Amino acid sequence: GNSEATAEGEEDMNIQQELQALMRKDNLSREDVASRLGVSAMTIYRWEHGKNLPKSRLVIREFEKFKRSLEKK
């Protein structure tokens, strides 16, 4: 389990920062992330720049799964 879960819940997760960190750390392109999450590279671009963030819990959950799968490597 993850003991550092915050009280606010994952809704407020800053996907913009998480995405940027993930892409830097694992050297991923927008296309990599986009195809994994089933969205367009343009969508990833927008998230990166905080223009419009994912409203869909499903996408956020996919992102979390993606992140965890990369951490396991």
PDB file of N, CA and C in Angstrom:
ATOM      1  N   GLY A   1       0.826  -1.207   0.000  1.00  0.00           N
ATOM      2  CA  GLY A   1       0.000   0.000   0.000  1.00  0.00           C
ATOM      3  C   GLY A   1       0.849   1.241   0.000  1.00  0.00           C
ATOM      4  N   ASN A   2       0.252   2.346  -0.370  1.00  0.00           N
ATOM      5  CA  ASN A   2       0.993   3.600  -0.434  1.00  0.00           C
ATOM      6  C   ASN A   2       0.641   4.450   0.777  1.00  0.00           C
ATOM      7  N   SER A   3       1.575   4.590   1.688  1.00  0.00           N
ATOM      8  CA  SER A   3       1.289   5.284   2.939  1.00  0.00           C
ATOM      9  C   SER A   3       1.261   6.795   2.785  1.00  0.00           C
ATOM     10  N   GLU A   4       1.778   7.292   1.649  1.00  0.00           N
ATOM     11  CA  GLU A   4       1.827   8.743   1.529  1.00  0.00           C
ATOM     12  C   GLU A   4       0.630   9.329   0.806  1.00  0.00           C
ATOM     13  N   ALA A   5      -0.466   8.608   0.780  1.00  0.00           N
ATOM     14  CA  ALA A   5      -1.683   9.147   0.161  1.00  0.00           C
ATOM     15  C   ALA A   5      -2.110  10.383   0.941  1.00  0.00           C
ATOM     16  N   THR A   6      -2.433  11.422   0.211  1.00  0.00           N
ATOM     17  CA  THR A   6      -2.803  12.664   0.891  1.00  0.00           C
ATOM     18  C   THR A   6      -4.286  12.696   1.196  1.00  0.00           C
ATOM     19  N   ALA A   7      -4.643  13.559   2.120  1.00  0.00           N
ATOM     20  CA  ALA A   7      -6.028  13.657   2.564  1.00  0.00           C
ATOM     21  C   ALA A   7      -6.941  14.143   1.441  1.00  0.00           C
ATOM     22  N   GLU A   8      -6.391  14.972   0.563  1.00  0.00           N
ATOM     23  CA  GLU A   8      -7.236  15.550  -0.494  1.00  0.00           C
ATOM     24  C   GLU A   8      -7.756  14.499  -1.467  1.00  0.00           C
ATOM     25  N   GLY A   9      -7.094  13.380  -1.535  1.00  0.00           N
ATOM     26  CA  GLY A   9      -7.520  12.376  -2.512  1.00  0.00           C
ATOM     27  C   GLY A   9      -6.901  12.653  -3.862  1.00  0.00           C
ATOM     28  N   GLU A  10      -6.981  11.669  -4.759  1.00  0.00           N
ATOM     29  CA  GLU A  10      -6.208  11.762  -5.992  1.00  0.00           C
ATOM     30  C   GLU A  10      -6.780  12.752  -6.996  1.00  0.00           C
ATOM     31  N   GLU A  11      -7.987  13.230  -6.749  1.00  0.00           N
ATOM     32  CA  GLU A  11      -8.590  14.224  -7.650  1.00  0.00           C
ATOM     33  C   GLU A  11      -7.618  15.366  -7.889  1.00  0.00           C
ATOM     34  N   ASP A  12      -6.962  15.809  -6.816  1.00  0.00           N
ATOM     35  CA  ASP A  12      -6.149  17.008  -6.891  1.00  0.00           C
ATOM     36  C   ASP A  12      -4.725  16.719  -7.330  1.00  0.00           C
ATOM     37  N   MET A  13      -4.480  15.485  -7.690  1.00  0.00           N
ATOM     38  CA  MET A  13      -3.157  15.129  -8.155  1.00  0.00           C
ATOM     39  C   MET A  13      -2.746  16.100  -9.263  1.00  0.00           C
ATOM     40  N   ASN A  14      -1.536  16.602  -9.155  1.00  0.00           N
ATOM     41  CA  ASN A  14      -1.102  17.552 -10.175  1.00  0.00           C
ATOM     42  C   ASN A  14      -0.520  16.794 -11.358  1.00  0.00           C
ATOM     43  N   ILE A  15      -1.396  16.456 -12.283  1.00  0.00           N
ATOM     44  CA  ILE A  15      -0.969  15.633 -13.414  1.00  0.00           C
ATOM     45  C   ILE A  15       0.036  16.368 -14.279  1.00  0.00           C
ATOM     46  N   GLN A  16      -0.046  17.690 -14.267  1.00  0.00           N
ATOM     47  CA  GLN A  16       0.899  18.470 -15.059  1.00  0.00           C
ATOM     48  C   GLN A  16       2.323  18.209 -14.577  1.00  0.00           C
ATOM     49  N   GLN A  17       2.547  18.347 -13.273  1.00  0.00           N
ATOM     50  CA  GLN A  17       3.887  18.123 -12.718  1.00  0.00           C
ATOM     51  C   GLN A  17       4.290  16.662 -12.823  1.00  0.00           C
ATOM     52  N   GLU A  18       3.338  15.767 -12.528  1.00  0.00           N
ATOM     53  CA  GLU A  18       3.647  14.341 -12.562  1.00  0.00           C
ATOM     54  C   GLU A  18       4.058  13.910 -13.962  1.00  0.00           C
ATOM     55  N   LEU A  19       3.326  14.428 -14.941  1.00  0.00           N
ATOM     56  CA  LEU A  19       3.597  14.098 -16.332  1.00  0.00           C
ATOM     57  C   LEU A  19       4.984  14.578 -16.742  1.00  0.00           C
ATOM     58  N   GLN A  20       5.283  15.820 -16.394  1.00  0.00           N
ATOM     59  CA  GLN A  20       6.581  16.378 -16.743  1.00  0.00           C
ATOM     60  C   GLN A  20       7.707  15.575 -16.098  1.00  0.00           C
ATOM     61  N   ALA A  21       7.518  15.225 -14.830  1.00  0.00           N
ATOM     62  CA  ALA A  21       8.543  14.477 -14.106  1.00  0.00           C
ATOM     63  C   ALA A  21       8.744  13.100 -14.735  1.00  0.00           C
ATOM     64  N   LEU A  22       7.626  12.462 -15.049  1.00  0.00           N
ATOM     65  CA  LEU A  22       7.665  11.120 -15.628  1.00  0.00           C
ATOM     66  C   LEU A  22       8.399  11.134 -16.970  1.00  0.00           C
ATOM     67  N   MET A  23       8.054  12.096 -17.805  1.00  0.00           N
ATOM     68  CA  MET A  23       8.633  12.165 -19.131  1.00  0.00           C
ATOM     69  C   MET A  23      10.126  12.459 -19.067  1.00  0.00           C
ATOM     70  N   ARG A  24      10.506  13.298 -18.104  1.00  0.00           N
ATOM     71  CA  ARG A  24      11.932  13.595 -17.920  1.00  0.00           C
ATOM     72  C   ARG A  24      12.678  12.363 -17.435  1.00  0.00           C
ATOM     73  N   LYS A  25      12.142  11.765 -16.377  1.00  0.00           N
ATOM     74  CA  LYS A  25      12.828  10.665 -15.709  1.00  0.00           C
ATOM     75  C   LYS A  25      12.988   9.460 -16.635  1.00  0.00           C
ATOM     76  N   ASP A  26      11.927   9.133 -17.353  1.00  0.00           N
ATOM     77  CA  ASP A  26      11.967   7.936 -18.189  1.00  0.00           C
ATOM     78  C   ASP A  26      12.218   8.249 -19.658  1.00  0.00           C
ATOM     79  N   ASN A  27      12.473   9.531 -19.922  1.00  0.00           N
ATOM     80  CA  ASN A  27      12.803   9.953 -21.277  1.00  0.00           C
ATOM     81  C   ASN A  27      11.734   9.522 -22.278  1.00  0.00           C
ATOM     82  N   LEU A  28      10.496   9.855 -21.960  1.00  0.00           N
ATOM     83  CA  LEU A  28       9.369   9.476 -22.808  1.00  0.00           C
ATOM     84  C   LEU A  28       8.961  10.643 -23.693  1.00  0.00           C
ATOM     85  N   SER A  29       8.479  10.309 -24.872  1.00  0.00           N
ATOM     86  CA  SER A  29       7.937  11.350 -25.744  1.00  0.00           C
ATOM     87  C   SER A  29       6.446  11.495 -25.453  1.00  0.00           C
ATOM     88  N   ARG A  30       5.874  12.584 -25.931  1.00  0.00           N
ATOM     89  CA  ARG A  30       4.424  12.763 -25.800  1.00  0.00           C
ATOM     90  C   ARG A  30       3.681  11.602 -26.431  1.00  0.00           C
ATOM     91  N   GLU A  31       4.207  11.142 -27.571  1.00  0.00           N
ATOM     92  CA  GLU A  31       3.554  10.042 -28.281  1.00  0.00           C
ATOM     93  C   GLU A  31       3.536   8.770 -27.430  1.00  0.00           C
ATOM     94  N   ASP A  32       4.653   8.526 -26.726  1.00  0.00           N
ATOM     95  CA  ASP A  32       4.729   7.354 -25.842  1.00  0.00           C
ATOM     96  C   ASP A  32       3.601   7.377 -24.830  1.00  0.00           C
ATOM     97  N   VAL A  33       3.511   8.506 -24.161  1.00  0.00           N
ATOM     98  CA  VAL A  33       2.526   8.641 -23.091  1.00  0.00           C
ATOM     99  C   VAL A  33       1.115   8.608 -23.666  1.00  0.00           C
ATOM    100  N   ALA A  34       0.934   9.326 -24.770  1.00  0.00           N
ATOM    101  CA  ALA A  34      -0.381   9.414 -25.394  1.00  0.00           C
ATOM    102  C   ALA A  34      -0.909   8.036 -25.785  1.00  0.00           C
ATOM    103  N   SER A  35      -0.053   7.244 -26.421  1.00  0.00           N
ATOM    104  CA  SER A  35      -0.533   5.950 -26.890  1.00  0.00           C
ATOM    105  C   SER A  35      -0.834   5.035 -25.711  1.00  0.00           C
ATOM    106  N   ARG A  36      -0.052   5.165 -24.645  1.00  0.00           N
ATOM    107  CA  ARG A  36      -0.286   4.343 -23.464  1.00  0.00           C
ATOM    108  C   ARG A  36      -1.613   4.703 -22.787  1.00  0.00           C
ATOM    109  N   LEU A  37      -1.974   5.978 -22.833  1.00  0.00           N
ATOM    110  CA  LEU A  37      -3.185   6.420 -22.151  1.00  0.00           C
ATOM    111  C   LEU A  37      -4.393   6.483 -23.081  1.00  0.00           C
ATOM    112  N   GLY A  38      -4.150   6.212 -24.353  1.00  0.00           N
ATOM    113  CA  GLY A  38      -5.252   6.240 -25.306  1.00  0.00           C
ATOM    114  C   GLY A  38      -5.770   7.635 -25.595  1.00  0.00           C
ATOM    115  N   VAL A  39      -4.863   8.611 -25.541  1.00  0.00           N
ATOM    116  CA  VAL A  39      -5.258   9.982 -25.901  1.00  0.00           C
ATOM    117  C   VAL A  39      -4.309  10.467 -26.998  1.00  0.00           C
ATOM    118  N   SER A  40      -4.533  11.659 -27.498  1.00  0.00           N
ATOM    119  CA  SER A  40      -3.664  12.167 -28.556  1.00  0.00           C
ATOM    120  C   SER A  40      -2.457  12.882 -27.954  1.00  0.00           C
ATOM    121  N   ALA A  41      -1.414  13.006 -28.751  1.00  0.00           N
ATOM    122  CA  ALA A  41      -0.217  13.714 -28.301  1.00  0.00           C
ATOM    123  C   ALA A  41      -0.554  15.172 -27.992  1.00  0.00           C
ATOM    124  N   MET A  42      -1.522  15.720 -28.716  1.00  0.00           N
ATOM    125  CA  MET A  42      -1.961  17.095 -28.475  1.00  0.00           C
ATOM    126  C   MET A  42      -2.533  17.226 -27.065  1.00  0.00           C
ATOM    127  N   THR A  43      -3.266  16.196 -26.652  1.00  0.00           N
ATOM    128  CA  THR A  43      -3.835  16.189 -25.298  1.00  0.00           C
ATOM    129  C   THR A  43      -2.719  16.213 -24.262  1.00  0.00           C
ATOM    130  N   ILE A  44      -1.695  15.409 -24.476  1.00  0.00           N
ATOM    131  CA  ILE A  44      -0.554  15.381 -23.561  1.00  0.00           C
ATOM    132  C   ILE A  44       0.129  16.748 -23.520  1.00  0.00           C
ATOM    133  N   TYR A  45       0.258  17.350 -24.689  1.00  0.00           N
ATOM    134  CA  TYR A  45       0.846  18.689 -24.768  1.00  0.00           C
ATOM    135  C   TYR A  45       0.056  19.668 -23.901  1.00  0.00           C
ATOM    136  N   ARG A  46      -1.262  19.581 -24.015  1.00  0.00           N
ATOM    137  CA  ARG A  46      -2.110  20.490 -23.233  1.00  0.00           C
ATOM    138  C   ARG A  46      -1.948  20.251 -21.738  1.00  0.00           C
ATOM    139  N   TRP A  47      -1.893  18.982 -21.353  1.00  0.00           N
ATOM    140  CA  TRP A  47      -1.714  18.668 -19.926  1.00  0.00           C
ATOM    141  C   TRP A  47      -0.393  19.228 -19.423  1.00  0.00           C
ATOM    142  N   GLU A  48       0.647  19.029 -20.242  1.00  0.00           N
ATOM    143  CA  GLU A  48       1.979  19.496 -19.864  1.00  0.00           C
ATOM    144  C   GLU A  48       1.982  20.987 -19.598  1.00  0.00           C
ATOM    145  N   HIS A  49       1.164  21.702 -20.348  1.00  0.00           N
ATOM    146  CA  HIS A  49       1.140  23.152 -20.218  1.00  0.00           C
ATOM    147  C   HIS A  49      -0.031  23.630 -19.367  1.00  0.00           C
ATOM    148  N   GLY A  50      -0.680  22.692 -18.715  1.00  0.00           N
ATOM    149  CA  GLY A  50      -1.754  23.039 -17.795  1.00  0.00           C
ATOM    150  C   GLY A  50      -2.957  23.654 -18.480  1.00  0.00           C
ATOM    151  N   LYS A  51      -3.103  23.404 -19.775  1.00  0.00           N
ATOM    152  CA  LYS A  51      -4.201  24.035 -20.504  1.00  0.00           C
ATOM    153  C   LYS A  51      -5.535  23.370 -20.183  1.00  0.00           C
ATOM    154  N   ASN A  52      -5.614  22.070 -20.389  1.00  0.00           N
ATOM    155  CA  ASN A  52      -6.788  21.395 -19.857  1.00  0.00           C
ATOM    156  C   ASN A  52      -6.374  20.036 -19.358  1.00  0.00           C
ATOM    157  N   LEU A  53      -6.716  19.760 -18.136  1.00  0.00           N
ATOM    158  CA  LEU A  53      -6.243  18.563 -17.474  1.00  0.00           C
ATOM    159  C   LEU A  53      -7.326  17.493 -17.551  1.00  0.00           C
ATOM    160  N   PRO A  54      -6.913  16.230 -17.415  1.00  0.00           N
ATOM    161  CA  PRO A  54      -7.887  15.150 -17.595  1.00  0.00           C
ATOM    162  C   PRO A  54      -8.994  15.229 -16.551  1.00  0.00           C
ATOM    163  N   LYS A  55     -10.226  15.222 -17.027  1.00  0.00           N
ATOM    164  CA  LYS A  55     -11.360  15.217 -16.115  1.00  0.00           C
ATOM    165  C   LYS A  55     -11.716  13.771 -15.795  1.00  0.00           C
ATOM    166  N   SER A  56     -11.382  12.896 -16.719  1.00  0.00           N
ATOM    167  CA  SER A  56     -11.823  11.523 -16.603  1.00  0.00           C
ATOM    168  C   SER A  56     -11.012  10.750 -15.577  1.00  0.00           C
ATOM    169  N   ARG A  57     -11.708  10.184 -14.600  1.00  0.00           N
ATOM    170  CA  ARG A  57     -11.049   9.363 -13.585  1.00  0.00           C
ATOM    171  C   ARG A  57     -10.354   8.178 -14.216  1.00  0.00           C
ATOM    172  N   LEU A  58     -10.926   7.699 -15.306  1.00  0.00           N
ATOM    173  CA  LEU A  58     -10.376   6.531 -15.978  1.00  0.00           C
ATOM    174  C   LEU A  58      -8.969   6.844 -16.497  1.00  0.00           C
ATOM    175  N   VAL A  59      -8.845   8.003 -17.110  1.00  0.00           N
ATOM    176  CA  VAL A  59      -7.560   8.414 -17.660  1.00  0.00           C
ATOM    177  C   VAL A  59      -6.552   8.606 -16.528  1.00  0.00           C
ATOM    178  N   ILE A  60      -7.013   9.202 -15.443  1.00  0.00           N
ATOM    179  CA  ILE A  60      -6.133   9.421 -14.302  1.00  0.00           C
ATOM    180  C   ILE A  60      -5.682   8.088 -13.724  1.00  0.00           C
ATOM    181  N   ARG A  61      -6.602   7.136 -13.683  1.00  0.00           N
ATOM    182  CA  ARG A  61      -6.261   5.807 -13.178  1.00  0.00           C
ATOM    183  C   ARG A  61      -5.244   5.131 -14.096  1.00  0.00           C
ATOM    184  N   GLU A  62      -5.441   5.271 -15.392  1.00  0.00           N
ATOM    185  CA  GLU A  62      -4.488   4.718 -16.357  1.00  0.00           C
ATOM    186  C   GLU A  62      -3.108   5.340 -16.169  1.00  0.00           C
ATOM    187  N   PHE A  63      -3.124   6.638 -15.938  1.00  0.00           N
ATOM    188  CA  PHE A  63      -1.864   7.345 -15.730  1.00  0.00           C
ATOM    189  C   PHE A  63      -1.144   6.802 -14.501  1.00  0.00           C
ATOM    190  N   GLU A  64      -1.903   6.590 -13.425  1.00  0.00           N
ATOM    191  CA  GLU A  64      -1.333   6.031 -12.200  1.00  0.00           C
ATOM    192  C   GLU A  64      -0.736   4.651 -12.452  1.00  0.00           C
ATOM    193  N   LYS A  65      -1.475   3.838 -13.204  1.00  0.00           N
ATOM    194  CA  LYS A  65      -1.004   2.476 -13.513  1.00  0.00           C
ATOM    195  C   LYS A  65       0.286   2.544 -14.330  1.00  0.00           C
ATOM    196  N   PHE A  66       0.277   3.442 -15.297  1.00  0.00           N
ATOM    197  CA  PHE A  66       1.427   3.640 -16.169  1.00  0.00           C
ATOM    198  C   PHE A  66       2.649   4.019 -15.329  1.00  0.00           C
ATOM    199  N   LYS A  67       2.416   4.961 -14.419  1.00  0.00           N
ATOM    200  CA  LYS A  67       3.483   5.442 -13.554  1.00  0.00           C
ATOM    201  C   LYS A  67       4.064   4.300 -12.716  1.00  0.00           C
ATOM    202  N   ARG A  68       3.160   3.511 -12.151  1.00  0.00           N
ATOM    203  CA  ARG A  68       3.618   2.388 -11.320  1.00  0.00           C
ATOM    204  C   ARG A  68       4.392   1.372 -12.130  1.00  0.00           C
ATOM    205  N   SER A  69       3.930   1.111 -13.349  1.00  0.00           N
ATOM    206  CA  SER A  69       4.611   0.114 -14.188  1.00  0.00           C
ATOM    207  C   SER A  69       6.031   0.581 -14.508  1.00  0.00           C
ATOM    208  N   LEU A  70       6.225   1.897 -14.642  1.00  0.00           N
ATOM    209  CA  LEU A  70       7.549   2.425 -14.934  1.00  0.00           C
ATOM    210  C   LEU A  70       8.446   2.358 -13.694  1.00  0.00           C
ATOM    211  N   GLU A  71       7.841   2.553 -12.522  1.00  0.00           N
ATOM    212  CA  GLU A  71       8.611   2.521 -11.282  1.00  0.00           C
ATOM    213  C   GLU A  71       9.143   1.122 -11.009  1.00  0.00           C
ATOM    214  N   LYS A  72       8.428   0.107 -11.521  1.00  0.00           N
ATOM    215  CA  LYS A  72       8.833  -1.270 -11.259  1.00  0.00           C
ATOM    216  C   LYS A  72      10.069  -1.683 -12.035  1.00  0.00           C
ATOM    217  N   LYS A  73      10.307  -1.006 -13.162  1.00  0.00           N
ATOM    218  CA  LYS A  73      11.437  -1.380 -14.030  1.00  0.00           C
ATOM    219  C   LYS A  73      12.749  -1.460 -13.258  1.00  0.00           C
TER     220      LYS A  73
END
